[in-house]
Short mmCIF file of C-alpha atoms (C1' of nucleotides) in Angstrom, two decimals:
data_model
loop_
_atom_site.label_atom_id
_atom_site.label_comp_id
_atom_site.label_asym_id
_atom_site.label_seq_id
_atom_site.Cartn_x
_atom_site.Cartn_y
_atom_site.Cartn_z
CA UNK M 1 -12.34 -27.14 -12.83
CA UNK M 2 -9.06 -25.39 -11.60
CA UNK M 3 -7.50 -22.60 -13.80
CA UNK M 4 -4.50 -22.39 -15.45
CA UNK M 5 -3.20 -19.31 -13.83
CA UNK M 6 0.40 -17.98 -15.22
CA UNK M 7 2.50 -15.06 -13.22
CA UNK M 8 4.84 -14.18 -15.55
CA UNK M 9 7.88 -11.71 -13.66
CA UNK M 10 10.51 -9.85 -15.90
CA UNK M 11 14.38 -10.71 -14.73
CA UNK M 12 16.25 -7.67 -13.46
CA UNK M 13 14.07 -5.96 -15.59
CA UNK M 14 15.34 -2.31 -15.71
CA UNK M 15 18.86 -3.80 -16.16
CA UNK M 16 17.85 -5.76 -18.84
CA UNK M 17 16.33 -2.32 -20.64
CA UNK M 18 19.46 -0.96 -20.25
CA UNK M 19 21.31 -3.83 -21.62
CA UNK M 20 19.32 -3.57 -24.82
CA UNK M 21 20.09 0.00 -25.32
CA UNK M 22 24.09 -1.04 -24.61
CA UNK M 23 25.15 -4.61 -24.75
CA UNK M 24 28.14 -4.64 -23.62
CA UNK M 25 26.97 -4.08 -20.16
CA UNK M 26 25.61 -7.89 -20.65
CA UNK M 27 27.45 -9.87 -18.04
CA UNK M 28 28.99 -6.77 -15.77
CA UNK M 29 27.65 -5.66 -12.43
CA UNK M 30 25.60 -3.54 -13.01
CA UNK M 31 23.45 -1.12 -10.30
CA UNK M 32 20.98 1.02 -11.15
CA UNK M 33 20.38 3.76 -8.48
CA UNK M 34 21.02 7.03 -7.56
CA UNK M 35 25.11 8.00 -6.40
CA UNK M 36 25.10 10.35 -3.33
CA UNK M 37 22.96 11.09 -0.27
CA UNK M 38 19.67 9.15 0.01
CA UNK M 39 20.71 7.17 -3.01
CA UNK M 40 20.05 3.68 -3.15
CA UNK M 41 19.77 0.48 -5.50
CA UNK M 42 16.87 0.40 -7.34
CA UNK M 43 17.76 -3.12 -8.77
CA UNK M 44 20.64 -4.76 -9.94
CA UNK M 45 22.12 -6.94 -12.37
CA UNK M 46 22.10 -11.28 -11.62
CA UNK M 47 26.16 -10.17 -11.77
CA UNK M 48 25.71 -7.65 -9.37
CA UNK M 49 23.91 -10.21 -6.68
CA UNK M 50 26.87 -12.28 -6.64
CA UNK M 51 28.44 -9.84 -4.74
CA UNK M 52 25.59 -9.46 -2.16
CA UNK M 53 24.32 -6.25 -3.42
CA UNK M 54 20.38 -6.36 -3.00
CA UNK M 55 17.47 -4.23 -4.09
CA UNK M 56 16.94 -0.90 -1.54
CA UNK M 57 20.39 -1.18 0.05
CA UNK M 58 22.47 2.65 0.29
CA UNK M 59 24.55 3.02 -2.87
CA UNK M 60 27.92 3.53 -1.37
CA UNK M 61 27.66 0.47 0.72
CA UNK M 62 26.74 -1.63 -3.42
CA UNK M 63 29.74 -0.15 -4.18
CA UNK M 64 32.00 -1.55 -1.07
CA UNK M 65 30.28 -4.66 -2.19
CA UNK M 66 31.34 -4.31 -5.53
CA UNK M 67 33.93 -1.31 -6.69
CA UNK M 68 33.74 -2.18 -9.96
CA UNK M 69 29.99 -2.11 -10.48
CA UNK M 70 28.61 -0.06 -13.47
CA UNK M 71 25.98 2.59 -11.95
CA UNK M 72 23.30 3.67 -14.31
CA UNK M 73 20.51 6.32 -12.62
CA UNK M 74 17.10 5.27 -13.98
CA UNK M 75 15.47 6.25 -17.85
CA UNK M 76 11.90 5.35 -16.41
CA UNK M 77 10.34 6.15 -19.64
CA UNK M 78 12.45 3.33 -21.78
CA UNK M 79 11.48 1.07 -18.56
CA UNK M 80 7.70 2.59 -19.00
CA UNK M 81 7.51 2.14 -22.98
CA UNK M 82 9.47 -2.06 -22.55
CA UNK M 83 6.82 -2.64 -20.26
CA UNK M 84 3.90 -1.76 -22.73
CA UNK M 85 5.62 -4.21 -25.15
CA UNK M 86 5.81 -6.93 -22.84
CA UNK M 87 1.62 -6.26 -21.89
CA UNK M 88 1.03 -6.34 -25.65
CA UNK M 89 3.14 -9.44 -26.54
CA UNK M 90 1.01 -11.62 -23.41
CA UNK M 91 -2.38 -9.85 -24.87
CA UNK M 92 -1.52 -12.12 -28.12
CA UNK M 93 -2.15 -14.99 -25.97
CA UNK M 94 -4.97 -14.06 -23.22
CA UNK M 95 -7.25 -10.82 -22.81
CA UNK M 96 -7.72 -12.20 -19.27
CA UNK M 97 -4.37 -9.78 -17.58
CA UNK M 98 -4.27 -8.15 -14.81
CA UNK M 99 -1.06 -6.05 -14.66
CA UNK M 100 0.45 -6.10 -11.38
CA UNK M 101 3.33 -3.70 -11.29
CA UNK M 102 5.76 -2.07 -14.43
CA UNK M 103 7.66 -5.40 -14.87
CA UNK M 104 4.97 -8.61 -13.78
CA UNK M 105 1.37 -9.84 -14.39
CA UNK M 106 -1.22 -12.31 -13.66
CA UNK M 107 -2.56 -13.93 -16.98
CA UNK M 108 -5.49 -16.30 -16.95
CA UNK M 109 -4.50 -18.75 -19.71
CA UNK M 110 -7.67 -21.42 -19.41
CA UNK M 111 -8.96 -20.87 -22.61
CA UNK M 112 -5.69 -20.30 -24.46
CA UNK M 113 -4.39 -23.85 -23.34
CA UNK M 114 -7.75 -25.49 -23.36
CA UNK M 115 -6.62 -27.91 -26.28
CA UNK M 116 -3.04 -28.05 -26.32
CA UNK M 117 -1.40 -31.75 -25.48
CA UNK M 118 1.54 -30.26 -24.35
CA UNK M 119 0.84 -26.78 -22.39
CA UNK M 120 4.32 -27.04 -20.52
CA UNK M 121 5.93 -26.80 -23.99
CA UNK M 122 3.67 -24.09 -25.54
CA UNK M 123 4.62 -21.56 -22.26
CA UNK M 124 8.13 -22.10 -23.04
CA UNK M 125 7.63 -21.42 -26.30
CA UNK M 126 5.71 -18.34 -25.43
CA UNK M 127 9.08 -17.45 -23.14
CA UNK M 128 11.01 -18.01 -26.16
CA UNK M 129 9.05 -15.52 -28.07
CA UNK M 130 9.10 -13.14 -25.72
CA UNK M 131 12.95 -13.01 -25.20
CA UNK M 132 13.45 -13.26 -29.44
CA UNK M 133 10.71 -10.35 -30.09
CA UNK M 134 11.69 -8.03 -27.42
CA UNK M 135 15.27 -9.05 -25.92
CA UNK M 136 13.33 -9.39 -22.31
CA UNK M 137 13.87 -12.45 -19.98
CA UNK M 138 11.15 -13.80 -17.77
CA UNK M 139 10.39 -16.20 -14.73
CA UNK M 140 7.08 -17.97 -15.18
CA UNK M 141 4.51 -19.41 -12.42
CA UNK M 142 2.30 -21.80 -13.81
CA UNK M 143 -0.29 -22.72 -11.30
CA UNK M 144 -4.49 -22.70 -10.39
CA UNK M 145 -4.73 -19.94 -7.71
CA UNK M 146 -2.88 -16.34 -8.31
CA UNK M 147 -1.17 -16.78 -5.20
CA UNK M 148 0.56 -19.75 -6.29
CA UNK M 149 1.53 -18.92 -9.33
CA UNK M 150 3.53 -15.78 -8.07
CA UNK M 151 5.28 -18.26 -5.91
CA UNK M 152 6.47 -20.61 -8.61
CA UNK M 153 7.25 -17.53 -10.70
CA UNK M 154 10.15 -16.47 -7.92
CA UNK M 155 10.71 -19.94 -7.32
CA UNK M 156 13.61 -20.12 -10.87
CA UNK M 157 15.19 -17.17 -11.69
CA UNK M 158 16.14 -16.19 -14.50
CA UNK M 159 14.12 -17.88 -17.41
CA UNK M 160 12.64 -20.47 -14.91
CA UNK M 161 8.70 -22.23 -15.34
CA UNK M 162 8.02 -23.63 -12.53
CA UNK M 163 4.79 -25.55 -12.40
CA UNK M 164 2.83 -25.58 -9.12
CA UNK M 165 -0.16 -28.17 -8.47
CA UNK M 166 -2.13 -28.07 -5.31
CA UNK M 167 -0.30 -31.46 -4.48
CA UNK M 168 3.24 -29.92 -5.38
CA UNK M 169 2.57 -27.91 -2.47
CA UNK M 170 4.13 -29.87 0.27
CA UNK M 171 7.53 -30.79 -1.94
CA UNK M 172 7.94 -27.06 -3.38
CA UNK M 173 6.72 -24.54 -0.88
CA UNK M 174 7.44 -26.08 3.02
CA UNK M 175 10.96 -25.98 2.61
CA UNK M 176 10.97 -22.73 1.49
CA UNK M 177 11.95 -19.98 4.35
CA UNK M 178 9.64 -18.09 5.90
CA UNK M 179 10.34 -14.47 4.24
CA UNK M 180 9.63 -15.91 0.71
CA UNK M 181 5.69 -16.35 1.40
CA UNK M 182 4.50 -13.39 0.17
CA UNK M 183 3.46 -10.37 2.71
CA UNK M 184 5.68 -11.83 5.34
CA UNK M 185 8.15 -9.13 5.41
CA UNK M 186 10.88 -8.16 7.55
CA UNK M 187 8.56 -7.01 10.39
CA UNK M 188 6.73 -9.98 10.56
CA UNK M 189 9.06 -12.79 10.06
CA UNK M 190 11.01 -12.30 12.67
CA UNK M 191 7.91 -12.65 15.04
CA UNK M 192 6.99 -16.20 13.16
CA UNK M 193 10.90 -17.25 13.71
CA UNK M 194 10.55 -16.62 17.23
CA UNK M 195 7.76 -18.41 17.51
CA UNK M 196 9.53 -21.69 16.02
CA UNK M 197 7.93 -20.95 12.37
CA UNK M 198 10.95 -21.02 10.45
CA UNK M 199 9.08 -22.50 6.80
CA UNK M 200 6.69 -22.22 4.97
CA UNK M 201 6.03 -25.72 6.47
CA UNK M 202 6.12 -24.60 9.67
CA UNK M 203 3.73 -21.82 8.82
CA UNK M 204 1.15 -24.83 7.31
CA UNK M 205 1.28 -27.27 10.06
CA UNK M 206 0.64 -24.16 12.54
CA UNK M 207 -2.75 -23.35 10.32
CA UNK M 208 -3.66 -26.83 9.69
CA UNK M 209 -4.01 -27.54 13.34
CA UNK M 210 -7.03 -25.50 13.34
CA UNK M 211 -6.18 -24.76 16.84
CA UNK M 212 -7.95 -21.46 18.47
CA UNK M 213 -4.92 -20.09 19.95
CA UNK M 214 -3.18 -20.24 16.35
CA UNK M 215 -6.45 -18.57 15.23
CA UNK M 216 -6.64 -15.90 17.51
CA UNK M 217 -2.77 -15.24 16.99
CA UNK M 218 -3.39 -14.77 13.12
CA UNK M 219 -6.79 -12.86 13.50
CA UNK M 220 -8.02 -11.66 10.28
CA UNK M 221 -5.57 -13.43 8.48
CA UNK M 222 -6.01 -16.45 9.79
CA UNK M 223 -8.59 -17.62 6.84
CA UNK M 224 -6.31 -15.90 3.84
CA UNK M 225 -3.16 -17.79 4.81
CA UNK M 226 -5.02 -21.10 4.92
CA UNK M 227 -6.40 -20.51 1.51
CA UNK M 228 -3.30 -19.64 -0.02
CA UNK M 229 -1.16 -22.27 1.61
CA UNK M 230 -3.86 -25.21 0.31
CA UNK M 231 -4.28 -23.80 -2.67
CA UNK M 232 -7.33 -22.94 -2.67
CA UNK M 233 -6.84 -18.87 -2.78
CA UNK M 234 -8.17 -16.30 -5.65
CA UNK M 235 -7.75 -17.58 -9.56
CA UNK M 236 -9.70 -14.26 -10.21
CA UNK M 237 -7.61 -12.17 -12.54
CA UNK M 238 -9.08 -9.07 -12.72
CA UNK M 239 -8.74 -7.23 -15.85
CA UNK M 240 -9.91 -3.72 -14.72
CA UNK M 241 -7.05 -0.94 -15.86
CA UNK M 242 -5.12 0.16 -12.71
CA UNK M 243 -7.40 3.00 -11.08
CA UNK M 244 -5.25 4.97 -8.86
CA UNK M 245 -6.26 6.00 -5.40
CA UNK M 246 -3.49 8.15 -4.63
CA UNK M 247 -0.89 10.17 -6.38
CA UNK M 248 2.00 11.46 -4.13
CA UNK M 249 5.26 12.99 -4.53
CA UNK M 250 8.22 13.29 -1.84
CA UNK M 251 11.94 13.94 -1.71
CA UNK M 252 14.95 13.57 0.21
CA UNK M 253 16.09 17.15 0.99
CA UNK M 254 19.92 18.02 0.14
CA UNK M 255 20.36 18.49 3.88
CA UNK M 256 18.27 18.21 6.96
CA UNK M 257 16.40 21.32 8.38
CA UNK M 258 13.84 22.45 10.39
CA UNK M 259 13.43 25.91 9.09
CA UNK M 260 9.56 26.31 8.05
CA UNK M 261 10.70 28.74 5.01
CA UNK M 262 13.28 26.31 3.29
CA UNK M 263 10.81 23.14 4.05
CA UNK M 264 7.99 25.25 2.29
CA UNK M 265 9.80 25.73 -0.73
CA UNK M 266 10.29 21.73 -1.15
CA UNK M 267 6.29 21.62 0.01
CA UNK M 268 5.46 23.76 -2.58
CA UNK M 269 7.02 21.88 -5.95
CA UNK M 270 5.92 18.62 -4.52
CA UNK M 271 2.36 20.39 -4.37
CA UNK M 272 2.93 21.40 -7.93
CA UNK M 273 3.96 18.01 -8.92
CA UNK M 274 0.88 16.40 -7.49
CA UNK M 275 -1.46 18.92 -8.51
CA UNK M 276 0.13 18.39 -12.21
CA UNK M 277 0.17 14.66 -12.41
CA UNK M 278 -3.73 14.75 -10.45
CA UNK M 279 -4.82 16.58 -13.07
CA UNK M 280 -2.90 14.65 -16.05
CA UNK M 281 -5.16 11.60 -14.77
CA UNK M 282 -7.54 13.37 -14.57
CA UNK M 283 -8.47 12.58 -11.21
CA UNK M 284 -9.62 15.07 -7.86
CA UNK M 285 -8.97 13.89 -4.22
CA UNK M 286 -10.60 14.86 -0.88
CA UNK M 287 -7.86 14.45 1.55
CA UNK M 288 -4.54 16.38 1.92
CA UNK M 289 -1.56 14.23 3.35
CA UNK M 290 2.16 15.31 4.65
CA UNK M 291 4.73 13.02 5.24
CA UNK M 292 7.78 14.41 7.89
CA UNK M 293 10.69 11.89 8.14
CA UNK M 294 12.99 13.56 10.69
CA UNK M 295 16.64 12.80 11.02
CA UNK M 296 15.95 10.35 13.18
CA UNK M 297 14.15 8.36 10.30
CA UNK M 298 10.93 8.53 12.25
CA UNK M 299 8.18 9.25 10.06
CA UNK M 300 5.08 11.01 10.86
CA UNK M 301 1.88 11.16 8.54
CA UNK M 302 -0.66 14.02 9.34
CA UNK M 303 -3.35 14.41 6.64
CA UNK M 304 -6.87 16.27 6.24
CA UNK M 305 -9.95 16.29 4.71
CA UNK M 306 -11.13 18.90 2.50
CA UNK M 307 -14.39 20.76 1.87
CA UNK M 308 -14.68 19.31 -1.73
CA UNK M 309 -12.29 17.11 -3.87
CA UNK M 310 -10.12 18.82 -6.14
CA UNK M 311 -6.86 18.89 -7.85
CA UNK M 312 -5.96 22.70 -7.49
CA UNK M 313 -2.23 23.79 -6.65
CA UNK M 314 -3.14 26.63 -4.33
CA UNK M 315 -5.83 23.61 -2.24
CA UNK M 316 -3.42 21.51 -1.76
CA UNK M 317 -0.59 23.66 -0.89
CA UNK M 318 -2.39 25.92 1.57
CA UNK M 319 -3.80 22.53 3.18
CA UNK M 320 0.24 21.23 3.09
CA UNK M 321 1.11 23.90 4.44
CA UNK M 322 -1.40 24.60 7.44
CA UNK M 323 -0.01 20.59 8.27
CA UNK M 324 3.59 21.76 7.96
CA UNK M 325 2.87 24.34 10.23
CA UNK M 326 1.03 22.76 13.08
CA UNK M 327 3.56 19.68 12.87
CA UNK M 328 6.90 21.20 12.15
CA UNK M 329 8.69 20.66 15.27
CA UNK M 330 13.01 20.98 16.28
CA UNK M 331 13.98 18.02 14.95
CA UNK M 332 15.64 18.41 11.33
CA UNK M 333 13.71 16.97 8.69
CA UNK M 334 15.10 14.91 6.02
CA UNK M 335 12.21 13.79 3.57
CA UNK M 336 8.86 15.44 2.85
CA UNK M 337 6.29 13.96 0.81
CA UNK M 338 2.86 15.01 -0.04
CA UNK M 339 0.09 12.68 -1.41
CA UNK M 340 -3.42 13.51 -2.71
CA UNK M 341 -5.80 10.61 -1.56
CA UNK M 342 -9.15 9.10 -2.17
CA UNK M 343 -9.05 10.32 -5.54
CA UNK M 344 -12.32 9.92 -8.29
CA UNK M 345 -13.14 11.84 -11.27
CA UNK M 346 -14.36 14.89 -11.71
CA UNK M 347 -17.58 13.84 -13.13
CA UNK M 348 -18.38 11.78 -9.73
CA UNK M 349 -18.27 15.14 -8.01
CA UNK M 350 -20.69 16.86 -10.36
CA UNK M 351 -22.77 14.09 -9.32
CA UNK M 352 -22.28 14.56 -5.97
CA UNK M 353 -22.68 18.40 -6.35
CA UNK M 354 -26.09 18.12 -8.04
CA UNK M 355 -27.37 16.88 -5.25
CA UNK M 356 -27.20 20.18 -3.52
CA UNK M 357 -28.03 21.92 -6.35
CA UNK M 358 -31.62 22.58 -4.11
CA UNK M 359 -29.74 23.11 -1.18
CA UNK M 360 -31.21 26.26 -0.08
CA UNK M 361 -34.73 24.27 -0.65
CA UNK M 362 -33.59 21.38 1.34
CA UNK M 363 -31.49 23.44 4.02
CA UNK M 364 -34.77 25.27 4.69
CA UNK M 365 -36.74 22.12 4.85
CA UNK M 366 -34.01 20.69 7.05
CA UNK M 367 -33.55 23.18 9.03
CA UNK M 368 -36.58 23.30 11.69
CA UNK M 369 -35.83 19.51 11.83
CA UNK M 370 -32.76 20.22 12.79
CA UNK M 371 -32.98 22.48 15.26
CA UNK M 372 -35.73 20.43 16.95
CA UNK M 373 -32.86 17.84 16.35
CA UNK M 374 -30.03 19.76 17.95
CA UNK M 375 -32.61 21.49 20.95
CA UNK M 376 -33.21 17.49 21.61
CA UNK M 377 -29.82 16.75 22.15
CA UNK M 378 -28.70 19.55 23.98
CA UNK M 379 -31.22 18.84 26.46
CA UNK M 380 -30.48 15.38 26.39
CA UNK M 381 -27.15 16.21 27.19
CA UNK M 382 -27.85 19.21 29.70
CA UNK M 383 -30.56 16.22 31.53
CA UNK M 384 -27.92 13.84 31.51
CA UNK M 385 -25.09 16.51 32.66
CA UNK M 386 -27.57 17.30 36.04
CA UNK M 387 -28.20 13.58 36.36
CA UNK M 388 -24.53 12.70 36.69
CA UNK M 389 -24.31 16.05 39.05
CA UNK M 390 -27.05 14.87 41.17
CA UNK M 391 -25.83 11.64 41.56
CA UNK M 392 -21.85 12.82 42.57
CA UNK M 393 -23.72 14.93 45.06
CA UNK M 394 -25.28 12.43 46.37
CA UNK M 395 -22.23 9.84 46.76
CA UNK M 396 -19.92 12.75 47.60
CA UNK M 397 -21.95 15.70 49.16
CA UNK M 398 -21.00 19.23 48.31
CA UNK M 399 -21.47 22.23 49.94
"C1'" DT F 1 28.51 8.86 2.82
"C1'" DC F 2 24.44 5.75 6.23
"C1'" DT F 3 19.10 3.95 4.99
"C1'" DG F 4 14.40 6.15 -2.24
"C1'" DG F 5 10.02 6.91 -4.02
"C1'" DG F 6 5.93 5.08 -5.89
"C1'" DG F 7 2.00 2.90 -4.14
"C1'" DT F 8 -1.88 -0.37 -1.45
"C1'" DC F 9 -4.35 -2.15 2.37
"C1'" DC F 10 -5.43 -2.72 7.21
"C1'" DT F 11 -6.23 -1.30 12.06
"C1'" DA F 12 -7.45 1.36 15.89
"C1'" DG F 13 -9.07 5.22 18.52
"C1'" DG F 14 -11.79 9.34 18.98
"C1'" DA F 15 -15.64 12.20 17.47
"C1'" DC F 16 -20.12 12.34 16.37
"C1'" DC F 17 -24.78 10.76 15.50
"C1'" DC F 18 -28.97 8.21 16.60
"C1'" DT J 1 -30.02 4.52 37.00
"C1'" DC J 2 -23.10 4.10 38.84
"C1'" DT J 3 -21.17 7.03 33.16
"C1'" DG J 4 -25.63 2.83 26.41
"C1'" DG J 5 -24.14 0.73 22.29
"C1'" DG J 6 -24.01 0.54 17.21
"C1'" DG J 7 -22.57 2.75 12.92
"C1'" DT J 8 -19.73 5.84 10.34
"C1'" DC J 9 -16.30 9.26 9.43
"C1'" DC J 10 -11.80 11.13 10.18
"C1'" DT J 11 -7.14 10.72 11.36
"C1'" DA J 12 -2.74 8.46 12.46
"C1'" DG J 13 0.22 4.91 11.78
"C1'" DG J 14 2.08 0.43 10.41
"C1'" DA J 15 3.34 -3.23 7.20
"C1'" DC J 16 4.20 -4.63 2.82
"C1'" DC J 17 5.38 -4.68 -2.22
"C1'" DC J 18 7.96 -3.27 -6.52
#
DNA sequence: TCTGGGGTCCTAGGACCC
DNA sequence: TCTGGGGTCCTAGGACCC
């Protein structure tokens, strides 16, 4: 039997957080974003879209767009502590929620709705509820895959439910434009467009056709796109807490340079940072990246592995820094950023320690093997080597 | 006064091993 | 005999999302 699968996606959310705290922004543009160089809109007030300002555009061009717009920089910890409330207030309803960023989630509302006559009604009465108990606004997807349901949840904005049925599909999604399926994004659209797939119709009656060239033009994704588009996608919502897998920090410097010594001195806080906030969740990582974004807005990504995973400032510096160095070139640099990755807890590496605590033992054990191993290959290699000498004599003749 | 910062996932090539 | 093949790890880079 098919799910009853809600995505439920806070309007304008950090606007709305602000609006609480000071109401009589209701109604104005409003922007909030960073003023000055690298500064750009974070997100923006219903108000503010009128005038065609749009998430991740520069700030001084919102404000060409719209002079009179209200600019608030972000308070990330009101948005942090709203968006607790809001995961609380669905818990009431379902345990089954998988929280998908600070201001959306997937909620798996079978059981909850199991009985009710009306199940339309009792979501908009859970809206309701929502917007009386904590002043935030929502856009609802009501559907039986996940992938649908964040579709009909973007579909009416703000305080829209928009139900989606596998046989809706056709009337709801086709005439939709290609950039709203989600994961089509600016580098792939224009690809599809080219190739005459304008819709999201378009994009179904290419996979339908089951043709091979279609298949081999989609690879991979060929089989994910054809399960989302019929419906037929994951109604798994998983409930596992958010693990992270990386922490990172980077900044836009206050001008561009090349100069190793000023570039360090960024390299080193964001080090600090990372090594701070690794070991706040409590978490260790194996692998060192650096991100260079030259002037040129060309990014490169240089990264490497370390002996053992860790979360120590002076590890992850030194290993920031050794990249820096061997990658720090004469173009001015605008943005560094470094990351920790393929981060686990501690106690995983005690259990990966202990099973060298007999290393000594096992090296020794090992290490005749080994060398028989190694004398193998390099004779294998040295055999091959006068093979492959022999044989260019032969076709070539030396001296 | 041009274009953030936090992430995730996928791919592809080279090195290395057997 | 005309430079094995398969598996895995490491690294770089791209695309996307909020």
């Amino acid at each position: 039997m098919a799910k009853v699968i809600l995505h439920i996606d806070l309007n304008a959310f950090f606007v709305r957080c602000e609006e609480l705290e000071n109401p009589s922004l209701i109604g104005k543009p409003v922007i909030i974003g960073r003023v000055g160089r690298g500064g750009v809109v974070s997100t923006c007030s219903y108000k503010a879209r009128e005038y065609g300002v749009r998430s991740g555009m520069p700030t001084f061009q919102a404000t060409k767009l719209c002079p009179q717009a209200i600019i608030i920089p972000g308070h990330y910890s009101l948005y942090s502590s709203k968006s607790h409330e809001f995961i609380n207030f669905v818990k009431r309803y379902s345990k089954i929620i998988e929280q998908a960023s600070v201001d959306e989630c997937y909620v798996d509302m079978t059981e909850a709705l199991k009985n009710e006559k009306e199940p339309i009604k009792f979501i908009k009465k859970m809206q309701d509820s929502l917007l009386k108990e904590t002043g935030l606004m929502c856009s609802i997807g009501v559907a039986p895959t996940k992938f649908l349901a964040k579709m009909g949840s973007d579909y009416k904005k703000p305080m829209g439910i928009t139900v989606i049925h596998r046989k809706d599909i056709p009337d709801i999604l086709y005439p939709l434009p290609i950039e709203s399926f989600f994961g089509i994004g600016k580098k792939t659209s224009p690809k599809l467009r080219q190739v005459g797939i304008n819709t999201i119709g378009d994009l179904a009656k290419r996979i339908q056709n089951d043709d091979e060239e279609t298949k081999h033009e989609f690879g991979k994704f060929y089989y994910g796109i054809k399960e989302w588009i019929t419906g037929y996608g994951s109604d798994v919502v998983e409930t596992e807490p958010w693990d992270p897998k990386s922490i990172g920090n980077s900044t836009t410097f206050k001008y561009d340079t090349n100069s190793f010594d000023e570039i360090k001195e960024y390299v080193s806080s964001l080090s600090k940072e990372v090594s701070d906030r690794a070991k706040e969740a409590n978490k260790v990582g194996d692998s060192v990246q650096l991100v260079l974004k030259d002037n040129e807005f060309k990014v490169i990504n240089r990264s490497k592995k370390l002996a053992k995973a860790t979360n120590d400032y002076d590890t992850i510096l030194t290993t920031a820094l050794i990249l820096l160095e061997k990658n720090l070139g004469d173009k001015p640099i605008r943005l560094a950023g470094v990351t920790l990755q393929n981060l686990i807890d501690p106690a995983e590496v005690v259990e990966q320690m202990s099973i060298f605590d007999n290393f000594d033992e096992i090296k020794e054990e090992c290490a005749t093997k080994l060398l028989i191993a190694e004398l193998n290959r390099k004779m294998k290699k040295a055999v091959f080597k006068t093979a492959v000498e022999s044989l260019r004599d032969k076709k070539y003749g030396t001296e």
